[in-house]
Coordinates of C-alpha atoms in Angstrom, one line a residue:
I1 CA -6.9 -0.3 -12.8
E2 CA -8.3 -1.8 -9.5
D3 CA -11.3 -3.3 -11.5
Q4 CA -8.9 -5.1 -13.8
I5 CA -7.0 -7.1 -11.2
I6 CA -8.1 -10.0 -9.1
N7 CA -6.7 -8.7 -5.8
P8 CA -6.9 -4.8 -5.8
P9 CA -4.9 -2.9 -3.2
I10 CA -7.9 -2.3 -0.9
K11 CA -8.6 -6.1 -0.7
I12 CA -4.9 -6.8 0.0
L13 CA -4.8 -4.4 2.9
Q14 CA -8.1 -5.6 4.3
N15 CA -6.9 -9.2 4.1
W16 CA -3.6 -8.3 5.8
I17 CA -5.4 -6.5 8.7
I18 CA -7.7 -9.5 9.2
E19 CA -4.8 -12.0 9.2
N20 CA -2.3 -9.9 11.2
I21 CA -4.3 -7.9 13.8
N22 CA -5.2 -10.0 16.8
I23 CA -8.1 -8.8 18.8
F24 CA -7.8 -9.4 22.6
G25 CA -8.9 -7.9 25.8
N26 CA -11.7 -5.6 26.6
Q27 CA -10.0 -2.3 27.3
N28 CA -9.5 0.6 24.9
K29 CA -10.5 0.9 21.3
F30 CA -8.2 0.5 18.3
I31 CA -9.4 1.9 15.0
I32 CA -7.7 1.1 11.6
S33 CA -8.9 3.4 8.8
I34 CA -7.8 2.7 5.3
I35 CA -7.9 6.1 3.8
D36 CA -6.5 5.2 0.3
A37 CA -5.3 2.0 -1.4
S38 CA -5.0 2.5 -5.1
I39 CA -3.0 1.5 -8.1
V40 CA -2.9 3.5 -11.3
K41 CA -1.5 2.8 -14.8
K42 CA -0.5 5.8 -16.9
E43 CA 1.0 6.2 -20.3
I44 CA 4.1 8.5 -20.1
E45 CA 6.8 9.6 -22.4
N46 CA 9.9 7.4 -22.4
K47 CA 12.5 10.2 -22.0
D48 CA 15.4 7.7 -22.1
A49 CA 14.3 5.9 -25.2
K50 CA 17.0 5.1 -27.7
K51 CA 16.5 5.5 -31.5
Y52 CA 14.4 2.2 -32.0
E53 CA 12.9 1.9 -28.6
E54 CA 9.2 2.8 -27.8
K55 CA 8.5 6.5 -27.1
T56 CA 5.6 5.7 -24.7
I57 CA 5.8 3.4 -21.8
F58 CA 3.4 2.5 -18.9
L59 CA 3.9 3.8 -15.3
Y60 CA 2.4 1.8 -12.6
E61 CA 1.9 3.6 -9.2
I62 CA 0.6 2.1 -6.0
F63 CA -0.3 4.1 -2.9
F64 CA -1.3 3.0 0.6
L65 CA -2.5 5.4 3.3
V66 CA -3.7 4.0 6.6
E67 CA -4.4 5.7 10.0
Y68 CA -4.2 3.9 13.3
E69 CA -5.9 5.4 16.4
L70 CA -6.0 4.1 20.0
Y71 CA -8.7 5.4 22.3
D72 CA -9.3 4.6 26.0
N73 CA -12.7 3.5 27.3
G74 CA -13.7 7.2 27.6
D75 CA -13.0 7.8 23.9
Y76 CA -9.9 9.9 24.8
L77 CA -7.2 9.5 22.0
L78 CA -4.2 7.8 23.7
A79 CA -2.0 7.5 20.5
N80 CA -2.3 7.6 16.7
T81 CA -0.1 7.3 13.7
T82 CA -0.4 7.3 9.9
V83 CA 1.3 5.0 7.5
E84 CA 1.9 6.1 4.0
I85 CA 3.8 4.3 1.3
S86 CA 4.1 4.6 -2.4
R87 CA 5.9 2.5 -5.0
S88 CA 6.1 2.6 -8.8
T89 CA 7.5 0.8 -11.8
T90 CA 7.5 1.0 -15.6
S91 CA 7.0 -1.4 -18.4
Q92 CA 7.0 -1.4 -22.2
K93 CA 3.7 -0.3 -23.7
F94 CA 3.2 -3.5 -25.7
I95 CA 3.5 -6.5 -23.4
S96 CA 1.4 -9.6 -22.9
L97 CA -1.4 -9.8 -20.4
N98 CA 0.7 -12.3 -18.4
E99 CA 3.7 -10.0 -18.3
S100 CA 1.3 -7.2 -17.1
D101 CA -0.1 -9.4 -14.4
I102 CA 3.5 -10.3 -13.2
I103 CA 4.5 -6.7 -13.0
I104 CA 1.3 -5.7 -11.1
S105 CA 1.6 -8.7 -8.7
D106 CA 5.3 -7.9 -8.0
L107 CA 4.5 -4.2 -7.4
L108 CA 1.7 -5.1 -5.0
H109 CA 3.9 -7.6 -3.2
K110 CA 6.7 -5.1 -2.7
A111 CA 4.3 -2.4 -1.7
L112 CA 2.8 -4.6 1.0
K113 CA 6.2 -5.5 2.3
D114 CA 7.0 -1.7 2.5
F115 CA 3.7 -1.1 4.2
V116 CA 4.3 -3.8 6.9
K117 CA 7.8 -2.5 7.6
E118 CA 6.6 1.1 7.9
T119 CA 3.6 0.0 10.1
K120 CA 5.9 -1.8 12.5
L121 CA 8.2 1.2 12.7
M122 CA 5.4 3.8 13.1
T123 CA 3.4 1.8 15.7
K124 CA 6.6 1.0 17.7
L125 CA 7.5 4.7 17.5
Y126 CA 4.2 6.2 18.5
M127 CA 2.1 3.5 20.2
S128 CA 4.6 1.1 22.0
E129 CA 3.6 2.6 25.3
Y130 CA 0.1 1.2 24.9
I131 CA 0.5 -1.8 22.7
N132 CA 2.5 -5.0 23.6

């Protein structure tokens, strides 16, 4: 559903990188590769539905996969790490467009928070020797 939302996951990740990665110095090369940034909306069976509840609901799933690589000036790989997060939520099948937008925005916001937390953890774990 990336084409149906104003800020798709790829744009959110690109903006986060631009706003939060400071480029300084002239030594080494740091490559950030966004391998996947997607959100999908699927109709699924509501297995927990009571007698008068909808039998079909929507499942929203978001997935981020980003690779960080640090090379020296001779293109020798010094350190790398991969950050992968996924998050999902469900909603009723028949909801307003506004409710759908709120659900998607909330899911994207929470996924980005998870991504930032995991990025800090993984870069500290695997790259702290080379990055201040």
